[in-house]
mmCIF file of C-alpha atoms in Angstrom:
data_model
loop_
_atom_site.group_PDB
_atom_site.id
_atom_site.type_symbol
_atom_site.label_atom_id
_atom_site.label_comp_id
_atom_site.label_asym_id
_atom_site.label_seq_id
_atom_site.Cartn_x
_atom_site.Cartn_y
_atom_site.Cartn_z
ATOM 1 C CA UNK A 46 -115.407 -167.330 143.736
ATOM 2 C CA UNK A 47 -112.875 -164.735 142.692
ATOM 3 C CA UNK A 48 -111.048 -167.390 140.465
ATOM 4 C CA UNK A 49 -114.393 -168.295 138.907
ATOM 5 C CA UNK A 50 -115.071 -164.675 138.083
ATOM 6 C CA UNK A 51 -111.659 -164.306 136.611
ATOM 7 C CA UNK A 52 -112.128 -167.261 134.499
ATOM 8 C CA UNK A 53 -115.448 -165.976 133.265
ATOM 9 C CA UNK A 54 -114.008 -162.674 132.382
ATOM 10 C CA UNK A 55 -111.183 -164.166 130.483
ATOM 11 C CA UNK A 56 -113.675 -166.382 128.583
ATOM 12 C CA UNK A 57 -115.940 -163.402 127.877
ATOM 13 C CA UNK A 58 -112.975 -161.301 126.539
ATOM 14 C CA UNK A 59 -111.825 -164.100 124.313
ATOM 15 C CA UNK A 60 -115.414 -164.571 122.913
ATOM 16 C CA UNK A 61 -115.655 -160.901 122.280
ATOM 17 C CA UNK A 62 -112.361 -160.932 120.260
ATOM 18 C CA UNK A 63 -113.518 -163.902 118.239
ATOM 19 C CA UNK A 64 -116.826 -162.134 117.355
ATOM 20 C CA UNK A 65 -115.326 -158.565 117.143
ATOM 21 C CA UNK A 66 -118.048 -156.087 116.025
ATOM 22 C CA UNK A 67 -117.207 -153.725 113.121
ATOM 23 C CA UNK A 68 -116.251 -150.310 113.806
ATOM 24 C CA UNK A 69 -118.907 -147.617 113.874
ATOM 25 C CA UNK A 70 -120.227 -146.452 110.467
ATOM 26 C CA UNK A 71 -119.002 -149.808 109.213
ATOM 27 C CA UNK A 72 -118.931 -151.176 105.642
ATOM 28 C CA UNK A 73 -120.145 -154.792 106.151
ATOM 29 C CA UNK A 74 -118.395 -156.340 103.091
ATOM 30 C CA UNK A 75 -115.084 -154.602 103.864
ATOM 31 C CA UNK A 76 -115.304 -155.750 107.527
ATOM 32 C CA UNK A 77 -116.048 -159.364 106.378
ATOM 33 C CA UNK A 78 -113.077 -159.236 103.985
ATOM 34 C CA UNK A 79 -110.787 -157.870 106.721
ATOM 35 C CA UNK A 80 -111.895 -160.568 109.231
ATOM 36 C CA UNK A 81 -111.124 -163.342 106.694
ATOM 37 C CA UNK A 82 -107.791 -162.007 105.969
ATOM 38 C CA UNK A 83 -107.024 -161.522 109.636
ATOM 39 C CA UNK A 84 -107.921 -165.115 110.362
ATOM 40 C CA UNK A 85 -105.424 -166.364 107.785
ATOM 41 C CA UNK A 86 -102.680 -164.094 108.980
ATOM 42 C CA UNK A 87 -103.169 -165.076 112.588
ATOM 43 C CA UNK A 88 -103.130 -168.620 111.629
ATOM 44 C CA UNK A 89 -99.670 -167.910 109.963
ATOM 45 C CA UNK A 90 -98.498 -166.318 113.277
ATOM 46 C CA UNK A 91 -98.544 -162.684 112.357
ATOM 47 C CA UNK A 92 -99.103 -160.005 115.049
ATOM 48 C CA UNK A 93 -99.937 -156.415 114.518
ATOM 49 C CA UNK A 94 -97.379 -153.741 115.087
ATOM 50 C CA UNK A 95 -99.660 -151.065 116.511
ATOM 51 C CA UNK A 96 -102.569 -150.332 118.871
ATOM 52 C CA UNK A 97 -105.420 -151.701 116.651
ATOM 53 C CA UNK A 98 -106.319 -155.214 116.133
ATOM 54 C CA UNK A 99 -105.451 -157.012 112.869
ATOM 55 C CA UNK A 100 -109.061 -156.818 111.851
ATOM 56 C CA UNK A 101 -109.299 -153.135 112.400
ATOM 57 C CA UNK A 102 -105.986 -152.340 110.639
ATOM 58 C CA UNK A 103 -107.076 -154.304 107.604
ATOM 59 C CA UNK A 104 -110.595 -152.769 107.557
ATOM 60 C CA UNK A 105 -109.367 -149.242 107.583
ATOM 61 C CA UNK A 106 -106.552 -149.974 105.194
ATOM 62 C CA UNK A 107 -109.187 -151.269 102.631
ATOM 63 C CA UNK A 108 -111.582 -148.422 103.348
ATOM 64 C CA UNK A 109 -108.779 -146.032 102.389
ATOM 65 C CA UNK A 110 -108.024 -147.894 99.299
ATOM 66 C CA UNK A 111 -111.682 -147.653 98.247
ATOM 67 C CA UNK A 112 -112.052 -144.026 99.160
ATOM 68 C CA UNK A 113 -109.937 -142.564 96.324
ATOM 69 C CA UNK A 114 -109.390 -144.216 92.979
ATOM 70 C CA UNK A 115 -105.820 -142.860 92.945
ATOM 71 C CA UNK A 116 -105.023 -144.840 96.091
ATOM 72 C CA UNK A 117 -103.329 -148.147 95.685
ATOM 73 C CA UNK A 118 -102.609 -150.629 98.512
ATOM 74 C CA UNK A 119 -99.205 -152.155 98.497
ATOM 75 C CA UNK A 120 -97.524 -154.723 100.911
ATOM 76 C CA UNK A 121 -93.805 -155.017 101.238
ATOM 77 C CA UNK A 122 -92.562 -158.202 103.096
ATOM 78 C CA UNK A 123 -89.280 -158.853 104.892
ATOM 79 C CA UNK A 124 -89.333 -162.611 105.119
ATOM 80 C CA UNK A 125 -87.306 -165.739 104.412
ATOM 81 C CA UNK A 126 -83.564 -165.039 104.932
ATOM 82 C CA UNK A 127 -83.935 -161.764 106.791
ATOM 83 C CA UNK A 128 -81.763 -161.261 109.806
ATOM 84 C CA UNK A 129 -83.491 -158.228 111.208
ATOM 85 C CA UNK A 130 -83.216 -158.462 114.984
ATOM 86 C CA UNK A 131 -85.807 -155.809 116.030
ATOM 87 C CA UNK A 132 -89.140 -154.671 114.812
ATOM 88 C CA UNK A 133 -87.792 -151.176 113.984
ATOM 89 C CA UNK A 134 -85.038 -152.531 111.983
ATOM 90 C CA UNK A 135 -87.333 -154.828 110.047
ATOM 91 C CA UNK A 136 -89.741 -151.840 109.391
ATOM 92 C CA UNK A 137 -86.988 -149.755 108.031
ATOM 93 C CA UNK A 138 -85.842 -152.570 105.789
ATOM 94 C CA UNK A 139 -89.380 -152.897 104.542
ATOM 95 C CA UNK A 140 -89.606 -149.213 103.759
ATOM 96 C CA UNK A 141 -86.275 -149.292 101.854
ATOM 97 C CA UNK A 142 -87.362 -152.334 99.962
ATOM 98 C CA UNK A 143 -90.645 -150.791 99.089
ATOM 99 C CA UNK A 144 -89.000 -147.892 97.414
ATOM 100 C CA UNK A 145 -86.767 -150.107 95.539
ATOM 101 C CA UNK A 146 -89.590 -152.259 94.487
ATOM 102 C CA UNK A 147 -91.616 -149.297 93.283
ATOM 103 C CA UNK A 148 -88.672 -147.775 91.330
ATOM 104 C CA UNK A 149 -88.162 -151.056 89.653
ATOM 105 C CA UNK A 150 -91.794 -151.156 88.610
ATOM 106 C CA UNK A 151 -91.674 -147.607 87.428
ATOM 107 C CA UNK A 152 -88.551 -148.436 85.370
ATOM 108 C CA UNK A 153 -90.134 -151.543 83.805
ATOM 109 C CA UNK A 154 -93.300 -149.620 82.828
ATOM 110 C CA UNK A 155 -91.114 -146.779 81.258
ATOM 111 C CA UNK A 156 -88.900 -149.421 79.436
ATOM 112 C CA UNK A 157 -92.054 -150.860 77.936
ATOM 113 C CA UNK A 158 -93.413 -147.574 76.720
ATOM 114 C CA UNK A 159 -90.168 -146.520 75.306
ATOM 115 C CA UNK A 160 -89.613 -149.838 73.481
ATOM 116 C CA UNK A 161 -93.053 -149.719 71.975
ATOM 117 C CA UNK A 162 -93.064 -146.057 70.970
ATOM 118 C CA UNK A 163 -89.558 -144.809 70.608
ATOM 119 C CA UNK A 164 -86.685 -147.365 70.266
ATOM 120 C CA UNK A 165 -88.473 -150.497 68.970
ATOM 121 C CA UNK A 166 -85.845 -152.902 67.560
ATOM 122 C CA UNK A 167 -83.019 -150.494 68.355
ATOM 123 C CA UNK A 168 -80.074 -151.860 70.465
ATOM 124 C CA UNK A 169 -78.871 -148.906 72.373
ATOM 125 C CA UNK A 170 -76.690 -149.831 75.429
ATOM 126 C CA UNK A 171 -76.872 -146.196 76.728
ATOM 127 C CA UNK A 172 -80.500 -146.833 77.475
ATOM 128 C CA UNK A 173 -79.498 -149.274 80.138
ATOM 129 C CA UNK A 174 -77.740 -146.466 81.882
ATOM 130 C CA UNK A 175 -80.718 -144.202 81.369
ATOM 131 C CA UNK A 176 -83.099 -146.689 82.922
ATOM 132 C CA UNK A 177 -80.834 -147.269 85.866
ATOM 133 C CA UNK A 178 -80.521 -143.576 86.519
ATOM 134 C CA UNK A 179 -84.240 -143.045 86.331
ATOM 135 C CA UNK A 180 -84.961 -145.914 88.714
ATOM 136 C CA UNK A 181 -82.283 -144.534 91.200
ATOM 137 C CA UNK A 182 -83.961 -141.111 91.175
ATOM 138 C CA UNK A 183 -87.408 -142.507 91.592
ATOM 139 C CA UNK A 184 -86.210 -144.703 94.469
ATOM 140 C CA UNK A 185 -84.989 -141.643 96.331
ATOM 141 C CA UNK A 186 -87.915 -139.314 95.510
ATOM 142 C CA UNK A 187 -90.740 -141.952 96.217
ATOM 143 C CA UNK A 188 -89.612 -142.374 99.844
ATOM 144 C CA UNK A 189 -91.881 -139.648 101.075
ATOM 145 C CA UNK A 190 -94.875 -140.789 99.169
ATOM 146 C CA UNK A 191 -94.788 -144.370 100.717
ATOM 147 C CA UNK A 192 -97.678 -143.905 103.283
ATOM 148 C CA UNK A 193 -97.323 -146.935 105.734
ATOM 149 C CA UNK A 194 -100.643 -147.575 107.445
ATOM 150 C CA UNK A 195 -99.725 -150.486 109.595
ATOM 151 C CA UNK A 196 -97.289 -153.451 109.990
ATOM 152 C CA UNK A 197 -97.317 -157.104 110.931
ATOM 153 C CA UNK A 198 -94.407 -159.061 112.418
ATOM 154 C CA UNK A 199 -93.588 -162.597 113.638
ATOM 155 C CA UNK A 200 -90.575 -163.959 115.269
ATOM 156 C CA UNK A 201 -88.570 -166.825 113.667
ATOM 157 C CA UNK A 202 -86.926 -169.627 115.619
ATOM 158 C CA UNK A 203 -83.598 -167.823 115.512
ATOM 159 C CA UNK A 204 -85.264 -164.754 117.082
ATOM 160 C CA UNK A 205 -84.952 -162.731 113.934
ATOM 161 C CA UNK A 206 -88.015 -160.708 112.699
ATOM 162 C CA UNK A 207 -90.134 -161.219 109.706
ATOM 163 C CA UNK A 208 -92.229 -158.119 108.804
ATOM 164 C CA UNK A 209 -95.023 -156.942 106.410
ATOM 165 C CA UNK A 210 -95.491 -153.264 105.934
ATOM 166 C CA UNK A 211 -98.880 -152.195 104.355
ATOM 167 C CA UNK A 212 -98.708 -148.949 102.354
ATOM 168 C CA UNK A 213 -101.239 -146.795 100.678
ATOM 169 C CA UNK A 214 -99.590 -145.080 97.583
ATOM 170 C CA UNK A 215 -101.518 -142.145 96.007
ATOM 171 C CA UNK A 216 -100.945 -142.091 92.306
ATOM 172 C CA UNK A 217 -101.246 -138.263 92.121
ATOM 173 C CA UNK A 218 -98.385 -137.861 94.566
ATOM 174 C CA UNK A 219 -96.350 -140.734 93.104
ATOM 175 C CA UNK A 220 -96.725 -139.129 89.664
ATOM 176 C CA UNK A 221 -95.161 -135.981 90.873
ATOM 177 C CA UNK A 222 -92.266 -137.836 92.227
ATOM 178 C CA UNK A 223 -91.705 -139.699 88.856
ATOM 179 C CA UNK A 224 -91.981 -136.409 87.033
ATOM 180 C CA UNK A 225 -89.265 -134.783 89.249
ATOM 181 C CA UNK A 226 -87.005 -137.855 88.609
ATOM 182 C CA UNK A 227 -87.388 -137.366 84.841
ATOM 183 C CA UNK A 228 -86.776 -133.626 85.044
ATOM 184 C CA UNK A 229 -83.654 -134.175 87.101
ATOM 185 C CA UNK A 230 -82.453 -136.774 84.585
ATOM 186 C CA UNK A 231 -82.910 -134.440 81.630
ATOM 187 C CA UNK A 232 -80.092 -132.412 83.061
ATOM 188 C CA UNK A 233 -77.681 -135.314 82.449
ATOM 189 C CA UNK A 234 -79.222 -137.435 79.659
ATOM 190 C CA UNK A 235 -79.209 -136.444 76.061
ATOM 191 C CA UNK A 236 -81.855 -139.181 75.350
ATOM 192 C CA UNK A 237 -84.037 -137.617 78.007
ATOM 193 C CA UNK A 238 -83.685 -134.148 76.490
ATOM 194 C CA UNK A 239 -84.304 -135.380 72.903
ATOM 195 C CA UNK A 240 -87.597 -137.130 73.827
ATOM 196 C CA UNK A 241 -88.651 -134.934 76.673
ATOM 197 C CA UNK A 242 -92.295 -134.698 75.571
ATOM 198 C CA UNK A 243 -92.760 -138.401 75.040
ATOM 199 C CA UNK A 244 -90.967 -139.300 78.335
ATOM 200 C CA UNK A 245 -92.945 -136.836 80.209
ATOM 201 C CA UNK A 246 -96.212 -138.224 79.014
ATOM 202 C CA UNK A 247 -95.039 -141.782 79.830
ATOM 203 C CA UNK A 248 -94.053 -140.964 83.424
ATOM 204 C CA UNK A 249 -97.459 -139.337 84.015
ATOM 205 C CA UNK A 250 -99.169 -142.636 83.173
ATOM 206 C CA UNK A 251 -100.216 -144.626 86.219
ATOM 207 C CA UNK A 252 -99.513 -148.198 86.572
ATOM 208 C CA UNK A 253 -100.819 -150.958 88.733
ATOM 209 C CA UNK A 254 -98.679 -152.184 91.545
ATOM 210 C CA UNK A 255 -98.444 -155.972 91.929
ATOM 211 C CA UNK A 256 -100.079 -157.572 94.797
#
């Protein structure tokens, strides 16, 4: 009898997980989206690094994206040839890579604005050093603005860890980091000082993060 009760309880818990109810004060469409994403992620072998379920983690993540128009969701993945041996190591790599990726996007955006408005058709090798310095400063300063909300992980056949870090980046705060980077760069770059007004305007402009 006891074994039958244990089996029944197990089946009940499994059924409850499959038909998980949305959190209180739910947004039905966001919950549906989260469940669909979670189903695919589970099928690929991902597990949540945290106390919430994958569905709940995605649900609250998307709610936060929608709450503030300045919030952007961003996912950094440590996959493929990674040799991370622990979840904490993989998480740290993901954070470092996220800062590098953000800085490169900021640099690309700035390069496009400068080419279009300041140096169109001008071959200026010193600009490459300027862009590299800007990206390096942004990479350093954006670290504290990368708000990780949850992580997913899976173990490869060689026991190394693949990881996904899901971030919310607030554009108001990220903009302040980019502005500080440009202000610091003006101390060393003649180009930055000569075009301080235009460059200040450019770095204040927000840009979309790639999915």
